[in-house]
Tab-separated table of C-alpha atoms in Angstrom:
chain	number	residue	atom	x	y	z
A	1	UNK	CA	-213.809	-49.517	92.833
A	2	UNK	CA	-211.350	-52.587	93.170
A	3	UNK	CA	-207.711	-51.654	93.262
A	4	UNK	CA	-206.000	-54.241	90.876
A	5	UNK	CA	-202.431	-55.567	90.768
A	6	UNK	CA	-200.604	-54.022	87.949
A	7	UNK	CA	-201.338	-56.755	84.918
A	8	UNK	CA	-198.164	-58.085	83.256
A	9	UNK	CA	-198.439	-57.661	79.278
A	10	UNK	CA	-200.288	-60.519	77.681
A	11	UNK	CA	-198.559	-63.501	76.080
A	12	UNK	CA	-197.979	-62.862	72.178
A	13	UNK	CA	-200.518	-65.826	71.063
A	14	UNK	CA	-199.375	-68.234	68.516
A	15	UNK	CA	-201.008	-65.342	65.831
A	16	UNK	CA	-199.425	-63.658	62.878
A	17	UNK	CA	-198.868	-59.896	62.980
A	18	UNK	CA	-201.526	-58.132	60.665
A	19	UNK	CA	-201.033	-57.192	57.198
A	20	UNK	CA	-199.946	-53.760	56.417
A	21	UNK	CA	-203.952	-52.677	55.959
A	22	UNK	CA	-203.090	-49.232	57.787
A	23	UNK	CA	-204.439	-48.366	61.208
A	24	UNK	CA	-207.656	-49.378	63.053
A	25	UNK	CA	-209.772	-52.430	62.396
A	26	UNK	CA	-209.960	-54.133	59.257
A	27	UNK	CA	-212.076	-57.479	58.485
A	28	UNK	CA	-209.927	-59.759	56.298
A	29	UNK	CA	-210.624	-62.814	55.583
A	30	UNK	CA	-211.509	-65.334	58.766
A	31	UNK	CA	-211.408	-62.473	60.985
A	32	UNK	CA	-209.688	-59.230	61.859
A	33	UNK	CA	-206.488	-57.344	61.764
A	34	UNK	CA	-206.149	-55.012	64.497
A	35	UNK	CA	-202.959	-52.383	64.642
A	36	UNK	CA	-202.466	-49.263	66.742
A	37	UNK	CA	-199.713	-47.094	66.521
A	38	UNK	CA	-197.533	-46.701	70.197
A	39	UNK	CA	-193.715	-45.832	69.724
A	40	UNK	CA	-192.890	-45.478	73.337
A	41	UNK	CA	-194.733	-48.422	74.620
A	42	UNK	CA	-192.872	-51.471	75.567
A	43	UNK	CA	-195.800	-53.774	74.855
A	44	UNK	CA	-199.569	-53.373	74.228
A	45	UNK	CA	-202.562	-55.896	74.900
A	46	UNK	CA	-205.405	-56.057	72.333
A	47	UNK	CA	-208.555	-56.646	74.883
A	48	UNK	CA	-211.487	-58.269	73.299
A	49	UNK	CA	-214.368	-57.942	75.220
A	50	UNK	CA	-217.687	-59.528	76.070
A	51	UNK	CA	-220.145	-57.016	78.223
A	52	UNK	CA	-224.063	-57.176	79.609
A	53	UNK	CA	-226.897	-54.980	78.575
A	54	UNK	CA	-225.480	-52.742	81.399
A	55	UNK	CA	-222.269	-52.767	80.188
A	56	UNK	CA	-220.524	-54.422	82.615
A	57	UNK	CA	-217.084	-56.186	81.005
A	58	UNK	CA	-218.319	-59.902	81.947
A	59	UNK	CA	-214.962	-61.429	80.230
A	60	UNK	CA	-211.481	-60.163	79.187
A	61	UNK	CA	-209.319	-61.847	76.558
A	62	UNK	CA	-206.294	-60.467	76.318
A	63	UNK	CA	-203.736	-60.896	72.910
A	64	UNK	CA	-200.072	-59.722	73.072
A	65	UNK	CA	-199.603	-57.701	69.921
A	66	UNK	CA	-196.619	-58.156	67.797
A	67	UNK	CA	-194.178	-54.807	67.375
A	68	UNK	CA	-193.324	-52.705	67.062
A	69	UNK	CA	-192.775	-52.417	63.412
A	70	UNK	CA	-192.158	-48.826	62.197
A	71	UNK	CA	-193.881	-47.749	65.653
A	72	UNK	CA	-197.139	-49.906	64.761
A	73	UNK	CA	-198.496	-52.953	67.063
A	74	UNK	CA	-200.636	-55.635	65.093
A	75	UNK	CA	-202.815	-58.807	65.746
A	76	UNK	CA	-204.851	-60.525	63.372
A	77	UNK	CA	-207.401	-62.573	65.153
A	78	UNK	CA	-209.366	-65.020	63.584
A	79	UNK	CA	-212.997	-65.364	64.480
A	80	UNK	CA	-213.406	-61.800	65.059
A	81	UNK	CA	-216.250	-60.468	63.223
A	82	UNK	CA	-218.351	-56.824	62.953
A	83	UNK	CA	-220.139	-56.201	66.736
A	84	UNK	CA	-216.969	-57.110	68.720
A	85	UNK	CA	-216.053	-54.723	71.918
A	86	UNK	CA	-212.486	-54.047	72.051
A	87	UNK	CA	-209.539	-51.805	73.541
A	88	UNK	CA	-206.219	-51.796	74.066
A	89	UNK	CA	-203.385	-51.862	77.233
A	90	UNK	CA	-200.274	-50.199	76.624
A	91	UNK	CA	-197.906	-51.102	78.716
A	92	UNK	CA	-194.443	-48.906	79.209
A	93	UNK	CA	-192.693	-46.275	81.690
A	94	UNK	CA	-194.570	-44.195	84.067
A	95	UNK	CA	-192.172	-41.112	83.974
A	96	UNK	CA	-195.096	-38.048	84.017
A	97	UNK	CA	-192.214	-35.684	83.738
A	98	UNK	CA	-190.991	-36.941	80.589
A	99	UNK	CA	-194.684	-37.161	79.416
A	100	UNK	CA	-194.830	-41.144	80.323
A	101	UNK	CA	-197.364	-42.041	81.710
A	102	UNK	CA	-198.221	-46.047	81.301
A	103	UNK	CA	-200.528	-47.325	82.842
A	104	UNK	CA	-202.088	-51.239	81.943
A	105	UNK	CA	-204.979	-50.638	84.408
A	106	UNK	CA	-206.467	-48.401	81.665
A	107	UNK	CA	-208.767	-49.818	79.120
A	108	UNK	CA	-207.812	-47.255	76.178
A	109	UNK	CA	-209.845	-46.592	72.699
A	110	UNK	CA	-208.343	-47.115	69.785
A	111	UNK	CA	-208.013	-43.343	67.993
A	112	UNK	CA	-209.228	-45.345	64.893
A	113	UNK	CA	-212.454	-46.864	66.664
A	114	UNK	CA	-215.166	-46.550	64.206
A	115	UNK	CA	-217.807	-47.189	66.344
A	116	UNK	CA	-218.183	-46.621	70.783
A	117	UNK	CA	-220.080	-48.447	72.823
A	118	UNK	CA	-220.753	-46.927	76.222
A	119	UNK	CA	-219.609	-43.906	77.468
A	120	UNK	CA	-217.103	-42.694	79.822
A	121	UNK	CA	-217.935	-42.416	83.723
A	122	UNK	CA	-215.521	-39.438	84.723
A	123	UNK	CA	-214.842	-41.170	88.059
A	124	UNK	CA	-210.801	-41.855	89.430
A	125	UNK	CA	-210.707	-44.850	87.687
A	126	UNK	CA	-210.624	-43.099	84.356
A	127	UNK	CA	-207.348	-41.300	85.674
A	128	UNK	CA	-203.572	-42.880	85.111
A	129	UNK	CA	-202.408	-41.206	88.192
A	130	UNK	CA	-204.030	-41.169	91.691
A	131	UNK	CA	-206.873	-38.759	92.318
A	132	UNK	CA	-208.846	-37.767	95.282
A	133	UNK	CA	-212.642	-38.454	95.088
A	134	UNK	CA	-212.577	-34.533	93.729
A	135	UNK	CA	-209.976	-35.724	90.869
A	136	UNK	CA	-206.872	-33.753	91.748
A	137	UNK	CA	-203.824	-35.789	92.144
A	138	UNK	CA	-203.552	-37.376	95.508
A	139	UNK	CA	-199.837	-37.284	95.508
A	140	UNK	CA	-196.484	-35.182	94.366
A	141	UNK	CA	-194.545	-36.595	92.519
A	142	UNK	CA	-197.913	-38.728	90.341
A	143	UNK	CA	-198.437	-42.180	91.700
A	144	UNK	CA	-200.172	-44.421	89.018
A	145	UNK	CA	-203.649	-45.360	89.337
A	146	UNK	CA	-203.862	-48.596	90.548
A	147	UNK	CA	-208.005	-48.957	89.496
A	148	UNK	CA	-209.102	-50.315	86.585
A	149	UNK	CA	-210.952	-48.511	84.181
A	150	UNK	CA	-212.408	-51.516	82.261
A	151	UNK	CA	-216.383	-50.561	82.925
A	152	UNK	CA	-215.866	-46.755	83.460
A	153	UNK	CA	-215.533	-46.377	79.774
A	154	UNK	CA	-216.853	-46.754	76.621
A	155	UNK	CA	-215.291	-49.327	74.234
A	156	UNK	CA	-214.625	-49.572	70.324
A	157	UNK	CA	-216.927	-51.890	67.902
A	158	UNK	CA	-215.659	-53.655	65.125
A	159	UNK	CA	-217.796	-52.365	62.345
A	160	UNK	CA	-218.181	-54.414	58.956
A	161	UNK	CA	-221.216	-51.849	57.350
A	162	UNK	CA	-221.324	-50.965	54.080
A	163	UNK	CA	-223.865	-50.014	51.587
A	164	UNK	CA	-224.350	-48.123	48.879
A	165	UNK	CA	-225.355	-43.701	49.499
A	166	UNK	CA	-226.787	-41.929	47.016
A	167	UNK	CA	-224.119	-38.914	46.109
A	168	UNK	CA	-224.383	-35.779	47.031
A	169	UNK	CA	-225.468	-32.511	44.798
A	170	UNK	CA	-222.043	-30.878	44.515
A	171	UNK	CA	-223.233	-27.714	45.170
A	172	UNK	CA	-221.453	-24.833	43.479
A	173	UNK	CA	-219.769	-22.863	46.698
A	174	UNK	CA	-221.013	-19.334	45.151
A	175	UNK	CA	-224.678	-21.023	45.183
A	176	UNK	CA	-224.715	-22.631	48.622
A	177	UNK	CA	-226.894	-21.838	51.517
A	178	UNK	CA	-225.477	-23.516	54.840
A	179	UNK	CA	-227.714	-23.812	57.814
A	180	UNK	CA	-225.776	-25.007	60.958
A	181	UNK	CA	-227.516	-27.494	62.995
A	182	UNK	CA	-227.633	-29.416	66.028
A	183	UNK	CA	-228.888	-33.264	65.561
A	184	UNK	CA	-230.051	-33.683	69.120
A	185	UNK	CA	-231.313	-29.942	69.563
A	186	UNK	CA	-233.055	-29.768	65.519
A	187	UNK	CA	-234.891	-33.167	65.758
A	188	UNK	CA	-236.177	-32.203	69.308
A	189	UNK	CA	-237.111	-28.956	68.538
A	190	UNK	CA	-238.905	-29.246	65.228
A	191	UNK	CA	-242.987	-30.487	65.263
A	192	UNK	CA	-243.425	-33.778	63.074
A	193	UNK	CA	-240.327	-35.621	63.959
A	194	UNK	CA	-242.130	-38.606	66.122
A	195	UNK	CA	-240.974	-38.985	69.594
A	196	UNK	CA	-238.834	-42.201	69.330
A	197	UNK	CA	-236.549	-40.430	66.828
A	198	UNK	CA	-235.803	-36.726	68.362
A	199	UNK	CA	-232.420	-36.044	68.840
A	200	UNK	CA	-231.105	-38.500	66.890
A	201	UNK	CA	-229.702	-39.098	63.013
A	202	UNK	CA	-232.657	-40.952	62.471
A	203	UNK	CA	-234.071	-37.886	63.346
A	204	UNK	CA	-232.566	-35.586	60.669
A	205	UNK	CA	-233.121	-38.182	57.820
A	206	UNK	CA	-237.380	-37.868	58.950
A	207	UNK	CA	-239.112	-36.418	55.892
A	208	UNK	CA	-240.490	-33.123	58.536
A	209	UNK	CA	-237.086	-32.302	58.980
A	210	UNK	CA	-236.103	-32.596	54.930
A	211	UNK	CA	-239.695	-30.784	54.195
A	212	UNK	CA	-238.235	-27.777	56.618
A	213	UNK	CA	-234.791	-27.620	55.378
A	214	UNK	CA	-236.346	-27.668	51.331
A	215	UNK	CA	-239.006	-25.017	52.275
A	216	UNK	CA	-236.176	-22.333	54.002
A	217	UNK	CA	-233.739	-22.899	50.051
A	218	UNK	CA	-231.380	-24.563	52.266
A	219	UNK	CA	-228.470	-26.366	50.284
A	220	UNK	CA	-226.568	-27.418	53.028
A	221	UNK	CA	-226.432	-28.305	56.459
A	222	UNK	CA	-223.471	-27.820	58.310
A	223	UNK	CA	-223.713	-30.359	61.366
A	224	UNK	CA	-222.229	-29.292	65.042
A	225	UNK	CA	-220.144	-32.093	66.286
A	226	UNK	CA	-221.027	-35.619	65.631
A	227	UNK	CA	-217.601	-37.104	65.923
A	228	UNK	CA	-217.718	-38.903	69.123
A	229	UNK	CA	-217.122	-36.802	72.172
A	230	UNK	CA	-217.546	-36.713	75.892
A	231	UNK	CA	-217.792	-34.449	78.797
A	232	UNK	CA	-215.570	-32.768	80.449
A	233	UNK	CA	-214.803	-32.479	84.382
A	234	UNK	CA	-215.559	-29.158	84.702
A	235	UNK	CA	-218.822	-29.392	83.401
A	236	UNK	CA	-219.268	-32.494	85.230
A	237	UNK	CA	-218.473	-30.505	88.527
A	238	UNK	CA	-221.313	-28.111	87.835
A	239	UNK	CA	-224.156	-31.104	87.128
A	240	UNK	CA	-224.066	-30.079	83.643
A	241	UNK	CA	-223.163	-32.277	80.734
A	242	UNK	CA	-221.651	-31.393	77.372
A	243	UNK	CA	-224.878	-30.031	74.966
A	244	UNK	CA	-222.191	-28.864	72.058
A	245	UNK	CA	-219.951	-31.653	71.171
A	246	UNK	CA	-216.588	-29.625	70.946
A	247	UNK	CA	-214.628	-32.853	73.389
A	248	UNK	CA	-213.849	-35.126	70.733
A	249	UNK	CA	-212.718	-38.286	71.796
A	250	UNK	CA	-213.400	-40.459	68.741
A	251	UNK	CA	-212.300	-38.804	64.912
A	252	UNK	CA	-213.514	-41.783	63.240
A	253	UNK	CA	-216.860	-42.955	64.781
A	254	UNK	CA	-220.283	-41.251	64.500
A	255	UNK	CA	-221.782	-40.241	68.518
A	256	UNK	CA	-223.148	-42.814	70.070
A	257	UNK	CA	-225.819	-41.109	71.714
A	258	UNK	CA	-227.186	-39.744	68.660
A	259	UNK	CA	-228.500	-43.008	67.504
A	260	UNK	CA	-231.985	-44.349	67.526
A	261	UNK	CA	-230.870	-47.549	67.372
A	262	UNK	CA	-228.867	-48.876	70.752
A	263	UNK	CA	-227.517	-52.021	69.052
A	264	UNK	CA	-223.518	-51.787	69.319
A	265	UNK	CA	-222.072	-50.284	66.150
A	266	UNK	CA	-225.605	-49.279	64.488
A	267	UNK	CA	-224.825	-45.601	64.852
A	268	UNK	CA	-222.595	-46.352	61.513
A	269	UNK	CA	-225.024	-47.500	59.406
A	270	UNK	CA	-227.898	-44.865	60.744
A	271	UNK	CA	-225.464	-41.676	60.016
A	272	UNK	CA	-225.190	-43.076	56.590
A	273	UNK	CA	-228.959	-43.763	56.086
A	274	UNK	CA	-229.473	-39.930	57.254
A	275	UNK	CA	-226.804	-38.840	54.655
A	276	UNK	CA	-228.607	-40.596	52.022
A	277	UNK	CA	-231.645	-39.123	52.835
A	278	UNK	CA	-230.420	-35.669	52.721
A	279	UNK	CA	-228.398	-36.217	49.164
A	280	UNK	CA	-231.972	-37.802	47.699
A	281	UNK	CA	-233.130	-34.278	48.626
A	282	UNK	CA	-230.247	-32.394	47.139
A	283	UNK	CA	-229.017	-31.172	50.317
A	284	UNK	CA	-225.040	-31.321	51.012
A	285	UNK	CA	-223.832	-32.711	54.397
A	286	UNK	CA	-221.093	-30.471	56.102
A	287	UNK	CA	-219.347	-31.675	59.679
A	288	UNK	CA	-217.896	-29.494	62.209
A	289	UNK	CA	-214.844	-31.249	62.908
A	290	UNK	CA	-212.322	-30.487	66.295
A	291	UNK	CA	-208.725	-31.729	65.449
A	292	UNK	CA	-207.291	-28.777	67.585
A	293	UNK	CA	-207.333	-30.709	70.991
A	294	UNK	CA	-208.694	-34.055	72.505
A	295	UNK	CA	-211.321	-34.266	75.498
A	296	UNK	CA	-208.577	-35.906	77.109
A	297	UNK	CA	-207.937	-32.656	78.414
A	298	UNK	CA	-204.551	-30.570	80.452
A	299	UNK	CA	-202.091	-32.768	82.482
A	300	UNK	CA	-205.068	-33.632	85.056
A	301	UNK	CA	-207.308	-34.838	82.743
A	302	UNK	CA	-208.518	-38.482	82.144
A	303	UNK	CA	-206.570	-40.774	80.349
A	304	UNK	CA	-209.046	-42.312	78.010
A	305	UNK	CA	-207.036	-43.111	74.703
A	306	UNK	CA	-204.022	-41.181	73.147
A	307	UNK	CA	-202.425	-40.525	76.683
A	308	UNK	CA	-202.191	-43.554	77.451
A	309	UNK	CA	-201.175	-45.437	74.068
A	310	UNK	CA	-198.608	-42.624	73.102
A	311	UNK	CA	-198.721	-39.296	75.231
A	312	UNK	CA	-195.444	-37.875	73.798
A	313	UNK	CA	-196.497	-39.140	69.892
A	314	UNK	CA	-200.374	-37.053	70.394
A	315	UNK	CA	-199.577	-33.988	72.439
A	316	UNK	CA	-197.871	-30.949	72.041
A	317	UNK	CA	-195.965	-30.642	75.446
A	318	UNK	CA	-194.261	-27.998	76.981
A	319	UNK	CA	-190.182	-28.254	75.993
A	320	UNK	CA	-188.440	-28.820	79.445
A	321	UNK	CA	-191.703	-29.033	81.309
A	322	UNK	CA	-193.421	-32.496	79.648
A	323	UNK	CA	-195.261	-33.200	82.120
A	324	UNK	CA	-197.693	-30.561	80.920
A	325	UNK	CA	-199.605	-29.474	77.531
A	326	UNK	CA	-198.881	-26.663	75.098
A	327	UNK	CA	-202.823	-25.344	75.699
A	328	UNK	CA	-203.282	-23.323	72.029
A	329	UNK	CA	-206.670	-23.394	72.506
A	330	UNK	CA	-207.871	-23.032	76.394
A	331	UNK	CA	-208.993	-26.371	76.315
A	332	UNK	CA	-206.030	-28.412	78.079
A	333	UNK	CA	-204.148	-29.760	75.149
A	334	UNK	CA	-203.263	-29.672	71.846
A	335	UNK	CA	-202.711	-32.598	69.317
A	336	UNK	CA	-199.023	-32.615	68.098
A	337	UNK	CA	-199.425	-31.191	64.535
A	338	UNK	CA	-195.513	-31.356	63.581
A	339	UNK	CA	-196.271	-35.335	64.365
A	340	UNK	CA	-196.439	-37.463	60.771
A	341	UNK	CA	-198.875	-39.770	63.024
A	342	UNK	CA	-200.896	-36.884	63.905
A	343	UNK	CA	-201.353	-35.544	60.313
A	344	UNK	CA	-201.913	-39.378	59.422
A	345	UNK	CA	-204.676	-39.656	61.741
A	346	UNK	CA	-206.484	-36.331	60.714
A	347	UNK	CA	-206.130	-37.219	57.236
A	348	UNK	CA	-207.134	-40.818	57.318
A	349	UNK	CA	-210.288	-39.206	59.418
A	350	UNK	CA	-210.987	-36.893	56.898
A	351	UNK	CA	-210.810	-39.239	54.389
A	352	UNK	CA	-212.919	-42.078	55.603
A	353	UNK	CA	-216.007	-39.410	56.438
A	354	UNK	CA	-215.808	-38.729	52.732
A	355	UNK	CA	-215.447	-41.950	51.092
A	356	UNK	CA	-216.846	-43.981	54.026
A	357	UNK	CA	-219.352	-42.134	55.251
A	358	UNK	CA	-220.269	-39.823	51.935
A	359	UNK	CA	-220.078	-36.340	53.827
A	360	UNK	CA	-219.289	-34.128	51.704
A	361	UNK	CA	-217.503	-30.832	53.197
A	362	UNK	CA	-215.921	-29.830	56.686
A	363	UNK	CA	-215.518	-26.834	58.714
A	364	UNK	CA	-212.695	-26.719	60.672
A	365	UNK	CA	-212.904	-25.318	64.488
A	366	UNK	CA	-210.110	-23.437	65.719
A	367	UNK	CA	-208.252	-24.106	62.320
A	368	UNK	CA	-205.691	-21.481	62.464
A	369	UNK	CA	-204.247	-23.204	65.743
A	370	UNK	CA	-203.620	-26.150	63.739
A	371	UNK	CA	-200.589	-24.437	62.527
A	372	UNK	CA	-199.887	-22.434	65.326
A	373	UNK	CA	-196.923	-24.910	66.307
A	374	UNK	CA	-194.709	-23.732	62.638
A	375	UNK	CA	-195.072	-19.876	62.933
C-alpha cells in the first residue's frame, strides 16, 4: 500500500455553496448539492470519483467545499447526476487526546450516503493512525496514517430513484403478528426462491417467500439489519465475517450486498420494489435499526466516516480521557445522543425510511442506551 504525502485541502472552485436543502445529496436542478456537517474541521474536500468494475478509484476530482456555515460544508456541482461515486476529506488537527483525529488520507462516507458502493477492506489503510500489519497502533503517542484509504473502502452513490409504493396495511398493533427475518438467511433457506435471487431483497419480494409468510397469518415482518453495515476486526481476526448486521455504518442506505442487482445505487430501488411487494400482500415492513453505536468501533477502530469528519460532534467520549469512547453498549462506542446533530441524523434516518423508502415501523436495538447519557 503506497504511503502518500499528506494532500493539502482542495482549491474552493469557482462554485456556489449549496442551498440550504439539509444534509446529504440532493439533485437540483443542473446537478447536485452536496453538504456534510464537520464543526471541528478546518476544511473538507468533496471527492468525486470514477472507479473500474473492480473498484479500483481510476480518477479523483477533488472540490473545496465552502464553510462552514452553522457547522455545515456545501458544494453544488453541476453535471453531477444519480450513479456518481463520492466521499469526502476532512481536513483539521490530529490531537487523538482531545478526540482529533484528521486525517486527509482517508476517503470518508458521507453519514447521509443513500446508497454504498464497495465495501470496506479492514486492512491499515482504513486506520487514521499507524497500525502494525495486526492493527494495533504502531506508536505512543498515535502517529497519523500516512496510507490512503481511497480503494480500501466502499464509497457513497448519488441516488435520484423514485417511484411510486403501494402503502402499507396499517395493521392494528393489538392484531399484528411479527415474524423476524433475515433477508440473506430467509431467501436462502426457503425452497422456490430461484438461485439468482437467494439472499437478497429481490429475494423476499419472490411470490414463494410472500406464499410462506400469507400461509403462517403473518402480518408483519420485522427485518434484521439492512441498514448498511460492515465487519468488524474481531471477527475478521477469526476468518469469520459479520452474518447479523448489528455494525452499521450507513443509517440511510439499504446493504449493498443484499442486492440482486450489482449496478451502483440499484439496491435503492430493489428494497423499494420488495416493500411494494409485501404491502400488495398486506404484510407490514418493520426494520431493526442500531443507532446505539457505529461499526467504527473503540479508539482502535477504523476510521471509515464519522471519526474522521467530526469525532468529537458523533461520539460520546470519555470527559478528561477523549482519546477514548464512552462504550454503553460493549461494542466500542457510542453515538453522542446529547448532540442536536446526532438526534438530527437519527431523525432525518428515520424519517426518510418512512417516507422514502415506505417502511412502515422500527424496532430499536439497545434502545434504552440511547438515553443512558441523561440519567
Amino acid at each position: 500500500m503506497p504511503s502518500t504525502p499528506e494532500p493539502a485541502p482542495a482549491p474552493r472552485a469557482d462554485l456556489p455553496a449549496a442551498p440550504d436543502h439539509g444534509l446529504g445529496v440532493t439533485l437540483n436542478g443542473d446537478g447536485a448539492d452536496f453538504a456534510v456537517h464537520a464543526p471541528h474541521a478546518t476544511a473538507v474536500d468533496l471527492c468525486l470519483l470514477t472507479m473500474d468494475a473492480d473498484g479500483a478509484v481510476v480518477e479523483e476530482t477533488r472540490i473545496g467545499m465552502h464553510g462552514p456555515s452553522r457547522g455545515l460544508w456545501s458544494a453544488h456541482v453541476p453535471g453531477v447526476g444519480a450513479g456518481q461515486r463520492y466521499g469526502y476529506r476532512a481536513h483539521g488537527p490530529w490531537n487523538p487526546h482531545e478526540g482529533l483525529l484528521y486525517n486527509p488520507r482517508k476517503l470518508l462516507l458521507d453519514p447521509y450516503a443513500r446508497a454504498l458502493d464497495g465495501h470496506v477492506d479492514l486492512g491499515p489503510a482504513v486506520y487514521a493512525h499507524e497500525v502494525t500489519d495486526d492493527l494495533v497502533p504502531a506508536a505512543e503517542p498515535w502517529r497519523p496514517s500516512r496510507l490512503d484509504s481511497a480503494g480500501s473502502t466502499a464509497v457513497g452513490v448519488v441516488t435520484g430513484d423514485t417511484f411510486p409504493v403501494v402503502p402499507g396495511p396499517r395493521v392494528p398493533r393489538e392484531r399484528a403478528v411479527i415474524y423476524e427475518a433475515h433477508v440473506k438467511g430467509l431467501t436462502y433457506q426457503l425452497p422456490g426462491v430461484p438461485a439468482e435471487l437467494r439472499g437478497t431483497y429481490a429475494g423476499m419480494a419472490h411470490p414463494a417467500i410472500i406464499e410462506h409468510l400469507t400461509k403462517l397469518g403473518i402480518t408483519t415482518v420485522e427485518l434484521m439489519p439492512i441498514q448498511q453495515f460492515t465487519n468488524d476486526t474481531t471477527l475478521q481476526a477469526k476468518g469469520l465475517s459479520n452474518y447479523w448486521g448489528y455494525n452499521t455504518i450507513g443509517y440511510f442506505a439499504p446493504h449493498n450486498a443484499y442486492a440482486a442487482t450489482k449496478d451502483p445505487g440499484a439496491q435503492v430501488s430493489e428494497f423499494k420494489a420488495m416493500v411494494k411487494a409485501l404491502h400488495a400482500a398486506n404484510i407490514e415492513v418493520i426494520l431493526d435499526v442500531v443507532y446505539n453505536h457505529t461499526a467504527e468501533g473503540n479508539h482502535m477502530g477504523p476510521t471509515l466516516s464519522f471519526r474522521g469528519i467530526d469525532n468529537p460532534s458523533y461520539y460520546r467520549l470519555v470527559d478528561g480521557d477523549r482519546q477514548h469512547y464512552f462504550d454503553t453498549t460493549g461494542t466500542g462506542n457510542s453515538l453522542l445522543m446529547s448532540s442536536p446533530q446526532v438526534l438530527q441524523l437519527i431523525m432525518d434516518s428515520l424519517r426518510y425510511w418512512v417516507t422514502e423508502m415506505h417502511v412502515d415501523g422500527f424496532r430499536f436495538d439497545l434502545a434504552s442506551t440511547l438515553a443512558r447519557q441523561f440519567a
